Tab-separated table of C-alpha atoms in Angstrom:
chain	number	residue	atom	x	y	z
A	1	UNK	CA	53.915	89.778	86.897
A	2	UNK	CA	54.787	86.269	88.056
A	3	UNK	CA	57.940	86.329	85.938
A	4	UNK	CA	59.015	89.581	87.580
A	5	UNK	CA	58.696	88.149	91.091
A	6	UNK	CA	60.449	84.962	90.003
A	7	UNK	CA	63.266	86.992	88.469
A	8	UNK	CA	63.595	89.108	91.625
A	9	UNK	CA	63.895	85.933	93.664
A	10	UNK	CA	66.611	84.634	91.343
A	11	UNK	CA	68.561	87.886	91.697
A	12	UNK	CA	68.378	87.774	95.485
A	13	UNK	CA	69.355	84.096	95.478
A	14	UNK	CA	72.338	84.811	93.229
A	15	UNK	CA	73.537	87.553	95.564
A	16	UNK	CA	73.063	85.251	98.537
A	17	UNK	CA	75.254	82.615	96.828
A	18	UNK	CA	77.869	85.233	95.959
A	19	UNK	CA	78.376	83.737	92.503
A	20	UNK	CA	79.296	86.610	90.155
A	21	UNK	CA	78.361	84.631	87.027
A	22	UNK	CA	74.892	83.838	88.414
A	23	UNK	CA	74.484	87.467	89.463
A	24	UNK	CA	75.356	88.639	85.965
A	25	UNK	CA	72.829	86.284	84.375
A	26	UNK	CA	70.113	87.160	86.902
A	27	UNK	CA	70.569	90.902	86.361
A	28	UNK	CA	70.000	90.563	82.609
A	29	UNK	CA	66.231	90.393	83.089
A	30	UNK	CA	63.407	92.900	83.401
A	31	UNK	CA	63.112	91.964	87.064
A	32	UNK	CA	66.372	93.853	87.654
A	33	UNK	CA	64.580	97.111	86.849
A	34	UNK	CA	61.843	96.498	89.388
A	35	UNK	CA	64.161	95.276	92.119
A	36	UNK	CA	66.656	98.027	91.302
A	37	UNK	CA	63.999	100.710	91.749
A	38	UNK	CA	62.863	99.254	95.069
A	39	UNK	CA	66.366	98.903	96.470
A	40	UNK	CA	67.442	102.319	95.177
A	41	UNK	CA	64.513	104.121	96.802
A	42	UNK	CA	64.855	102.123	100.012
A	43	UNK	CA	68.597	102.778	100.140
A	44	UNK	CA	68.092	106.474	99.436
A	45	UNK	CA	65.477	106.769	102.175
A	46	UNK	CA	67.675	104.948	104.705
A	47	UNK	CA	70.602	107.216	103.855
A	48	UNK	CA	68.378	110.271	104.211
A	49	UNK	CA	67.407	109.133	107.710
A	50	UNK	CA	71.075	108.547	108.574
A	51	UNK	CA	71.825	112.087	107.412
A	52	UNK	CA	69.153	113.400	109.748
A	53	UNK	CA	70.391	111.363	112.705
A	54	UNK	CA	74.110	112.033	112.147
A	55	UNK	CA	74.660	115.624	110.906
A	56	UNK	CA	78.423	115.080	110.602
A	57	UNK	CA	77.869	112.411	107.926
A	58	UNK	CA	75.306	114.617	106.200
A	59	UNK	CA	77.754	117.486	105.917
A	60	UNK	CA	80.997	115.695	105.163
A	61	UNK	CA	80.431	112.246	103.581
A	62	UNK	CA	80.822	113.164	99.909
A	63	UNK	CA	83.386	115.906	100.457
A	64	UNK	CA	85.678	113.603	102.443
A	65	UNK	CA	85.496	110.887	99.770
A	66	UNK	CA	86.261	113.440	97.049
A	67	UNK	CA	89.209	114.948	98.925
A	68	UNK	CA	90.735	111.557	99.760
A	69	UNK	CA	90.323	110.381	96.149
A	70	UNK	CA	91.811	113.599	94.773
A	71	UNK	CA	94.818	113.541	97.115
A	72	UNK	CA	95.425	109.872	96.338
A	73	UNK	CA	95.337	110.576	92.593
A	74	UNK	CA	97.749	113.473	93.031
A	75	UNK	CA	100.081	111.418	95.214
A	76	UNK	CA	100.184	108.466	92.812
A	77	UNK	CA	100.843	110.687	89.793
A	78	UNK	CA	103.480	112.743	91.648
A	79	UNK	CA	105.354	109.658	92.805
A	80	UNK	CA	105.049	108.122	89.331
A	81	UNK	CA	106.706	111.197	87.831
A	82	UNK	CA	109.556	110.910	90.351
A	83	UNK	CA	110.054	107.240	89.472
A	84	UNK	CA	110.234	107.973	85.764
A	85	UNK	CA	112.498	111.012	85.714
A	86	UNK	CA	114.567	111.239	88.907
A	87	UNK	CA	116.744	108.113	88.265
A	88	UNK	CA	117.758	109.438	84.847
A	89	UNK	CA	118.452	112.892	86.240
A	90	UNK	CA	120.885	111.494	88.820
A	91	UNK	CA	122.548	109.105	86.364
A	92	UNK	CA	120.986	105.801	87.396
A	93	UNK	CA	119.976	103.104	84.940
A	94	UNK	CA	117.438	100.338	85.438
A	95	UNK	CA	119.994	97.832	86.774
A	96	UNK	CA	121.165	99.986	89.670
A	97	UNK	CA	117.945	101.885	90.422
A	98	UNK	CA	116.446	100.970	93.838
A	99	UNK	CA	113.241	98.917	93.683
A	100	UNK	CA	111.108	101.698	95.159
A	101	UNK	CA	112.305	104.088	92.416
A	102	UNK	CA	111.495	101.729	89.556
A	103	UNK	CA	108.215	102.686	87.832
A	104	UNK	CA	105.153	100.809	89.030
A	105	UNK	CA	102.902	99.861	86.096
A	106	UNK	CA	99.704	100.751	87.959
A	107	UNK	CA	100.596	104.416	88.480
A	108	UNK	CA	98.962	105.253	85.130
A	109	UNK	CA	95.984	102.882	85.442
A	110	UNK	CA	94.816	103.356	89.040
A	111	UNK	CA	94.171	107.146	88.928
A	112	UNK	CA	91.369	106.870	86.299
A	113	UNK	CA	89.478	104.491	88.577
A	114	UNK	CA	89.959	106.834	91.531
A	115	UNK	CA	88.757	109.667	89.322
A	116	UNK	CA	85.624	107.598	88.673
A	117	UNK	CA	84.994	107.505	92.426
A	118	UNK	CA	85.606	111.233	92.849
A	119	UNK	CA	83.413	112.221	89.905
A	120	UNK	CA	80.233	110.363	90.760
A	121	UNK	CA	80.404	110.977	94.499
A	122	UNK	CA	80.909	114.615	93.521
A	123	UNK	CA	77.709	114.412	91.482
A	124	UNK	CA	75.797	113.577	94.664
A	125	UNK	CA	77.494	116.490	96.421
A	126	UNK	CA	76.508	118.769	93.547
A	127	UNK	CA	72.851	117.813	93.976
A	128	UNK	CA	73.121	118.443	97.717
A	129	UNK	CA	74.323	122.006	97.055
A	130	UNK	CA	71.784	122.461	94.218
A	131	UNK	CA	74.520	123.795	91.942
A	132	UNK	CA	73.266	121.803	88.958
A	133	UNK	CA	71.703	123.603	86.000
A	134	UNK	CA	68.293	124.734	87.287
A	135	UNK	CA	67.632	128.191	85.730
A	136	UNK	CA	67.002	129.668	89.170
A	137	UNK	CA	66.891	133.238	87.844
A	138	UNK	CA	63.957	132.239	85.644
A	139	UNK	CA	62.226	130.121	88.274
A	140	UNK	CA	62.471	132.745	91.005
A	141	UNK	CA	60.053	134.949	89.009
A	142	UNK	CA	57.444	132.205	88.707
A	143	UNK	CA	54.440	131.650	91.044
A	144	UNK	CA	55.121	129.444	94.063
A	145	UNK	CA	52.966	126.650	92.705
A	146	UNK	CA	54.913	126.544	89.458
A	147	UNK	CA	58.182	126.617	91.393
A	148	UNK	CA	57.124	123.593	93.432
A	149	UNK	CA	56.050	121.733	90.299
A	150	UNK	CA	59.438	122.322	88.679
A	151	UNK	CA	61.324	121.321	91.835
A	152	UNK	CA	59.263	118.131	91.969
A	153	UNK	CA	60.021	117.533	88.295
A	154	UNK	CA	63.730	117.936	89.085
A	155	UNK	CA	63.435	115.300	91.793
A	156	UNK	CA	61.556	112.949	89.474
A	157	UNK	CA	64.083	113.333	86.666
A	158	UNK	CA	67.064	112.838	88.983
A	159	UNK	CA	65.416	109.728	90.401
A	160	UNK	CA	64.696	108.330	86.939
A	161	UNK	CA	68.223	109.021	85.755
A	162	UNK	CA	69.629	107.399	88.888
A	163	UNK	CA	67.407	104.368	88.350
A	164	UNK	CA	68.909	103.823	84.900
A	165	UNK	CA	72.469	104.203	86.200
A	166	UNK	CA	71.934	101.942	89.219
A	167	UNK	CA	70.557	99.070	87.121
A	168	UNK	CA	72.900	99.352	84.144
A	169	UNK	CA	75.861	100.117	86.398
A	170	UNK	CA	75.138	97.034	88.489
A	171	UNK	CA	75.167	94.939	85.321
A	172	UNK	CA	78.580	96.340	84.388
A	173	UNK	CA	79.852	95.586	87.894
A	174	UNK	CA	78.599	92.006	87.670
A	175	UNK	CA	80.154	91.573	84.235
A	176	UNK	CA	83.535	92.864	85.448
A	177	UNK	CA	83.392	90.587	88.486
A	178	UNK	CA	82.376	87.478	86.524
A	179	UNK	CA	85.237	88.031	84.084
A	180	UNK	CA	87.743	88.646	86.899
A	181	UNK	CA	88.842	91.912	85.352
A	182	UNK	CA	91.753	93.419	87.263
A	183	UNK	CA	93.145	96.932	87.200
A	184	UNK	CA	95.917	96.873	84.528
A	185	UNK	CA	99.354	96.752	86.087
A	186	UNK	CA	98.179	95.036	89.272
A	187	UNK	CA	97.918	91.402	90.300
A	188	UNK	CA	94.770	91.264	92.406
A	189	UNK	CA	93.106	94.702	92.406
A	190	UNK	CA	89.682	94.089	90.906
A	191	UNK	CA	88.048	96.630	88.619
A	192	UNK	CA	84.564	95.985	89.986
A	193	UNK	CA	85.585	97.340	93.383
A	194	UNK	CA	85.861	100.771	91.776
A	195	UNK	CA	83.025	100.443	89.257
A	196	UNK	CA	80.697	99.567	92.140
A	197	UNK	CA	81.009	103.160	93.329
A	198	UNK	CA	78.963	104.317	90.315
A	199	UNK	CA	75.618	102.700	91.289
A	200	UNK	CA	76.344	103.376	94.966
A	201	UNK	CA	76.983	107.046	94.234
A	202	UNK	CA	73.606	107.330	92.579
A	203	UNK	CA	71.941	105.804	95.626
A	204	UNK	CA	73.652	108.597	97.593
A	205	UNK	CA	72.328	111.024	94.983
A	206	UNK	CA	68.768	109.748	95.452
A	207	UNK	CA	69.151	110.355	99.191
A	208	UNK	CA	70.086	113.971	98.434
A	209	UNK	CA	67.166	114.280	96.005
A	210	UNK	CA	64.713	113.055	98.646
A	211	UNK	CA	66.299	115.304	101.246
A	212	UNK	CA	65.949	118.351	98.987
A	213	UNK	CA	62.392	117.538	97.953
A	214	UNK	CA	61.152	117.165	101.531
A	215	UNK	CA	62.855	120.456	102.358
A	216	UNK	CA	61.119	122.085	99.389
A	217	UNK	CA	57.782	120.670	100.539
A	218	UNK	CA	58.277	122.105	104.036
A	219	UNK	CA	59.187	125.489	102.590
A	220	UNK	CA	56.156	125.415	100.299
A	221	UNK	CA	53.807	124.697	103.203
A	222	UNK	CA	55.412	127.243	105.527
A	223	UNK	CA	55.623	130.019	102.960
A	224	UNK	CA	59.418	130.213	103.033
A	225	UNK	CA	61.298	130.930	99.778
A	226	UNK	CA	61.568	127.930	97.488
A	227	UNK	CA	64.289	129.147	95.136
A	228	UNK	CA	67.617	130.315	96.532
A	229	UNK	CA	70.747	131.237	94.661
A	230	UNK	CA	73.230	128.341	94.791
A	231	UNK	CA	76.954	129.045	95.029
A	232	UNK	CA	79.419	126.637	93.437
A	233	UNK	CA	81.866	125.554	96.112
A	234	UNK	CA	79.566	126.786	98.862
A	235	UNK	CA	77.842	124.703	101.490
A	236	UNK	CA	74.366	124.423	102.939
Protein backbone atom coordinates (compact mmCIF):
# COMPACT_ATOMS: atom_id res chain seq x y z
CA UNK A 1 0.00 0.00 0.00
CA UNK A 2 2.89 2.35 0.75
CA UNK A 3 4.21 1.89 -2.78
CA UNK A 4 0.83 2.86 -4.20
CA UNK A 5 0.72 6.12 -2.25
CA UNK A 6 4.34 6.84 -3.15
CA UNK A 7 3.59 6.19 -6.82
CA UNK A 8 0.52 8.45 -6.70
CA UNK A 9 2.67 11.20 -5.25
CA UNK A 10 5.22 10.76 -8.02
CA UNK A 11 2.49 11.01 -10.67
CA UNK A 12 1.10 14.20 -9.17
CA UNK A 13 4.61 15.64 -8.85
CA UNK A 14 5.36 14.81 -12.49
CA UNK A 15 2.20 16.57 -13.62
CA UNK A 16 3.05 19.55 -11.44
CA UNK A 17 6.49 19.78 -13.12
CA UNK A 18 4.92 19.44 -16.56
CA UNK A 19 7.70 17.12 -17.72
CA UNK A 20 6.17 14.71 -20.26
CA UNK A 21 8.99 12.17 -19.88
CA UNK A 22 8.56 12.07 -16.08
CA UNK A 23 4.79 11.78 -16.53
CA UNK A 24 5.23 8.84 -18.88
CA UNK A 25 7.53 7.04 -16.44
CA UNK A 26 5.27 7.78 -13.45
CA UNK A 27 2.17 6.47 -15.24
CA UNK A 28 3.82 3.10 -15.92
CA UNK A 29 3.12 1.92 -12.38
CA UNK A 30 0.22 0.27 -10.58
CA UNK A 31 -0.39 3.54 -8.76
CA UNK A 32 -1.75 4.93 -12.04
CA UNK A 33 -4.71 2.56 -11.78
CA UNK A 34 -5.62 3.71 -8.30
CA UNK A 35 -5.15 7.40 -9.01
CA UNK A 36 -6.88 7.02 -12.38
CA UNK A 37 -9.96 5.50 -10.74
CA UNK A 38 -10.12 8.26 -8.13
CA UNK A 39 -9.71 11.08 -10.62
CA UNK A 40 -12.12 9.49 -13.11
CA UNK A 41 -14.90 9.11 -10.55
CA UNK A 42 -14.26 12.56 -9.11
CA UNK A 43 -14.23 14.12 -12.57
CA UNK A 44 -17.40 12.27 -13.56
CA UNK A 45 -19.19 13.39 -10.40
CA UNK A 46 -18.12 17.02 -10.89
CA UNK A 47 -19.32 16.94 -14.49
CA UNK A 48 -22.62 15.43 -13.38
CA UNK A 49 -23.11 18.32 -10.96
CA UNK A 50 -22.26 20.81 -13.71
CA UNK A 51 -24.88 19.16 -15.91
CA UNK A 52 -27.45 19.64 -13.17
CA UNK A 53 -26.52 23.27 -12.59
CA UNK A 54 -26.24 24.23 -16.28
CA UNK A 55 -28.92 22.40 -18.34
CA UNK A 56 -27.64 23.93 -21.59
CA UNK A 57 -24.29 22.14 -21.17
CA UNK A 58 -26.08 18.93 -20.21
CA UNK A 59 -28.13 18.96 -23.39
CA UNK A 60 -25.64 20.22 -25.93
CA UNK A 61 -22.01 19.58 -24.87
CA UNK A 62 -21.36 16.35 -26.77
CA UNK A 63 -23.59 17.17 -29.73
CA UNK A 64 -21.86 20.51 -30.33
CA UNK A 65 -18.40 18.89 -30.22
CA UNK A 66 -19.53 16.19 -32.65
CA UNK A 67 -21.09 18.66 -35.09
CA UNK A 68 -18.07 20.98 -35.06
CA UNK A 69 -15.69 18.03 -35.56
CA UNK A 70 -17.81 16.61 -38.38
CA UNK A 71 -18.11 19.94 -40.21
CA UNK A 72 -14.38 20.55 -39.83
CA UNK A 73 -13.60 17.11 -41.27
CA UNK A 74 -15.96 17.73 -44.18
CA UNK A 75 -14.52 21.19 -44.82
CA UNK A 76 -10.90 19.99 -44.79
CA UNK A 77 -11.63 17.08 -47.13
CA UNK A 78 -13.74 19.24 -49.47
CA UNK A 79 -11.05 21.90 -49.74
CA UNK A 80 -8.38 19.22 -50.17
CA UNK A 81 -10.29 17.80 -53.14
CA UNK A 82 -10.49 21.28 -54.70
CA UNK A 83 -6.74 21.77 -54.26
CA UNK A 84 -5.94 18.46 -55.93
CA UNK A 85 -8.27 18.56 -58.92
CA UNK A 86 -9.33 22.13 -59.72
CA UNK A 87 -5.86 23.40 -60.86
CA UNK A 88 -5.57 20.54 -63.35
CA UNK A 89 -9.11 21.08 -64.60
CA UNK A 90 -8.40 24.73 -65.41
CA UNK A 91 -4.99 24.02 -66.95
CA UNK A 92 -2.68 25.14 -64.16
CA UNK A 93 0.53 23.35 -63.25
CA UNK A 94 2.39 23.44 -59.95
CA UNK A 95 4.60 26.39 -60.94
CA UNK A 96 1.75 28.78 -61.67
CA UNK A 97 -0.84 27.50 -59.18
CA UNK A 98 -1.59 30.03 -56.39
CA UNK A 99 -0.25 29.07 -52.95
CA UNK A 100 -3.72 28.64 -51.46
CA UNK A 101 -4.61 26.14 -54.22
CA UNK A 102 -1.52 24.00 -53.73
CA UNK A 103 -2.31 20.83 -51.74
CA UNK A 104 -1.62 21.04 -48.02
CA UNK A 105 -0.04 17.81 -46.74
CA UNK A 106 -2.14 17.77 -43.56
CA UNK A 107 -5.49 17.59 -45.35
CA UNK A 108 -5.26 13.78 -45.33
CA UNK A 109 -3.76 13.41 -41.83
CA UNK A 110 -5.79 15.85 -39.71
CA UNK A 111 -9.29 14.42 -40.40
CA UNK A 112 -8.53 11.03 -38.74
CA UNK A 113 -7.59 12.82 -35.53
CA UNK A 114 -10.76 14.90 -35.69
CA UNK A 115 -12.69 11.70 -36.30
CA UNK A 116 -11.13 10.36 -33.09
CA UNK A 117 -12.61 13.33 -31.21
CA UNK A 118 -16.03 12.92 -32.80
CA UNK A 119 -16.19 9.17 -32.20
CA UNK A 120 -15.41 9.03 -28.50
CA UNK A 121 -17.37 12.14 -27.56
CA UNK A 122 -20.20 10.51 -29.51
CA UNK A 123 -19.80 7.43 -27.32
CA UNK A 124 -20.61 9.56 -24.28
CA UNK A 125 -23.62 10.99 -26.10
CA UNK A 126 -24.76 7.47 -26.95
CA UNK A 127 -24.71 6.51 -23.27
CA UNK A 128 -26.67 9.66 -22.43
CA UNK A 129 -29.43 8.62 -24.86
CA UNK A 130 -29.21 4.96 -23.74
CA UNK A 131 -29.05 3.83 -27.36
CA UNK A 132 -26.32 1.28 -26.64
CA UNK A 133 -27.09 -2.43 -26.86
CA UNK A 134 -29.22 -3.13 -23.77
CA UNK A 135 -31.87 -5.71 -24.83
CA UNK A 136 -34.65 -3.45 -23.57
CA UNK A 137 -37.39 -5.62 -25.07
CA UNK A 138 -36.16 -8.50 -22.92
CA UNK A 139 -35.57 -6.42 -19.81
CA UNK A 140 -38.95 -4.70 -19.93
CA UNK A 141 -40.61 -8.07 -19.18
CA UNK A 142 -38.48 -8.70 -16.11
CA UNK A 143 -39.41 -7.85 -12.47
CA UNK A 144 -38.46 -4.36 -11.33
CA UNK A 145 -35.79 -5.68 -9.00
CA UNK A 146 -34.10 -7.59 -11.80
CA UNK A 147 -34.32 -4.53 -14.04
CA UNK A 148 -32.56 -2.40 -11.43
CA UNK A 149 -29.86 -5.04 -10.97
CA UNK A 150 -29.16 -5.11 -14.70
CA UNK A 151 -29.13 -1.31 -14.96
CA UNK A 152 -26.66 -1.21 -12.07
CA UNK A 153 -24.57 -3.86 -13.81
CA UNK A 154 -24.58 -1.68 -16.94
CA UNK A 155 -23.29 1.24 -14.91
CA UNK A 156 -20.60 -0.91 -13.29
CA UNK A 157 -19.42 -2.32 -16.61
CA UNK A 158 -19.32 1.10 -18.29
CA UNK A 159 -17.35 2.46 -15.35
CA UNK A 160 -14.88 -0.43 -15.45
CA UNK A 161 -14.42 -0.10 -19.19
CA UNK A 162 -13.90 3.64 -18.84
CA UNK A 163 -11.35 3.06 -16.09
CA UNK A 164 -9.26 0.91 -18.43
CA UNK A 165 -9.47 3.46 -21.24
CA UNK A 166 -8.68 6.44 -19.01
CA UNK A 167 -5.52 4.85 -17.59
CA UNK A 168 -4.21 3.24 -20.77
CA UNK A 169 -5.24 6.24 -22.86
CA UNK A 170 -3.38 8.58 -20.51
CA UNK A 171 -0.26 6.46 -20.95
CA UNK A 172 -0.55 6.75 -24.73
CA UNK A 173 -0.99 10.52 -24.41
CA UNK A 174 2.11 10.78 -22.23
CA UNK A 175 4.10 8.63 -24.65
CA UNK A 176 3.07 10.78 -27.63
CA UNK A 177 3.94 13.95 -25.73
CA UNK A 178 7.33 12.70 -24.51
CA UNK A 179 8.28 11.70 -28.05
CA UNK A 180 7.09 15.03 -29.49
CA UNK A 181 4.92 13.27 -32.04
CA UNK A 182 3.35 15.76 -34.43
CA UNK A 183 0.44 15.33 -36.81
CA UNK A 184 2.02 14.26 -40.16
CA UNK A 185 2.14 17.13 -42.62
CA UNK A 186 2.26 19.82 -39.93
CA UNK A 187 5.11 21.60 -38.18
CA UNK A 188 3.86 22.07 -34.64
CA UNK A 189 0.45 20.39 -34.27
CA UNK A 190 0.97 17.79 -31.57
CA UNK A 191 -0.75 14.41 -31.73
CA UNK A 192 -1.31 14.25 -27.98
CA UNK A 193 -3.66 17.23 -28.14
CA UNK A 194 -6.10 15.02 -30.04
CA UNK A 195 -5.35 11.72 -28.30
CA UNK A 196 -6.08 13.42 -24.97
CA UNK A 197 -9.73 13.57 -25.99
CA UNK A 198 -9.99 9.78 -25.59
CA UNK A 199 -9.50 9.61 -21.79
CA UNK A 200 -11.40 12.89 -21.38
CA UNK A 201 -14.32 11.52 -23.37
CA UNK A 202 -14.55 8.55 -21.06
CA UNK A 203 -14.64 10.86 -18.05
CA UNK A 204 -17.62 12.52 -19.78
CA UNK A 205 -19.05 9.03 -20.29
CA UNK A 206 -18.71 8.24 -16.57
CA UNK A 207 -20.63 11.44 -15.82
CA UNK A 208 -23.45 10.19 -18.07
CA UNK A 209 -23.31 6.76 -16.42
CA UNK A 210 -23.66 8.29 -12.96
CA UNK A 211 -26.41 10.58 -14.18
CA UNK A 212 -28.37 7.65 -15.63
CA UNK A 213 -27.87 5.44 -12.59
CA UNK A 214 -29.13 8.07 -10.14
CA UNK A 215 -32.12 8.61 -12.42
CA UNK A 216 -32.77 4.86 -12.43
CA UNK A 217 -32.53 4.78 -8.63
CA UNK A 218 -35.08 7.60 -8.33
CA UNK A 219 -37.43 5.81 -10.71
CA UNK A 220 -37.02 2.55 -8.80
CA UNK A 221 -37.91 4.22 -5.50
CA UNK A 222 -40.82 6.20 -6.94
CA UNK A 223 -42.31 3.32 -8.90
CA UNK A 224 -41.83 4.98 -12.28
CA UNK A 225 -40.89 2.81 -15.29
CA UNK A 226 -37.25 1.80 -15.35
CA UNK A 227 -36.96 0.63 -18.95
CA UNK A 228 -37.95 2.95 -21.78
CA UNK A 229 -37.51 2.45 -25.49
CA UNK A 230 -34.49 4.45 -26.70
CA UNK A 231 -34.55 6.07 -30.13
CA UNK A 232 -31.32 6.45 -32.08
CA UNK A 233 -30.93 10.11 -32.98
CA UNK A 234 -33.51 11.12 -30.40
CA UNK A 235 -32.95 13.20 -27.30
CA UNK A 236 -33.87 13.01 -23.65
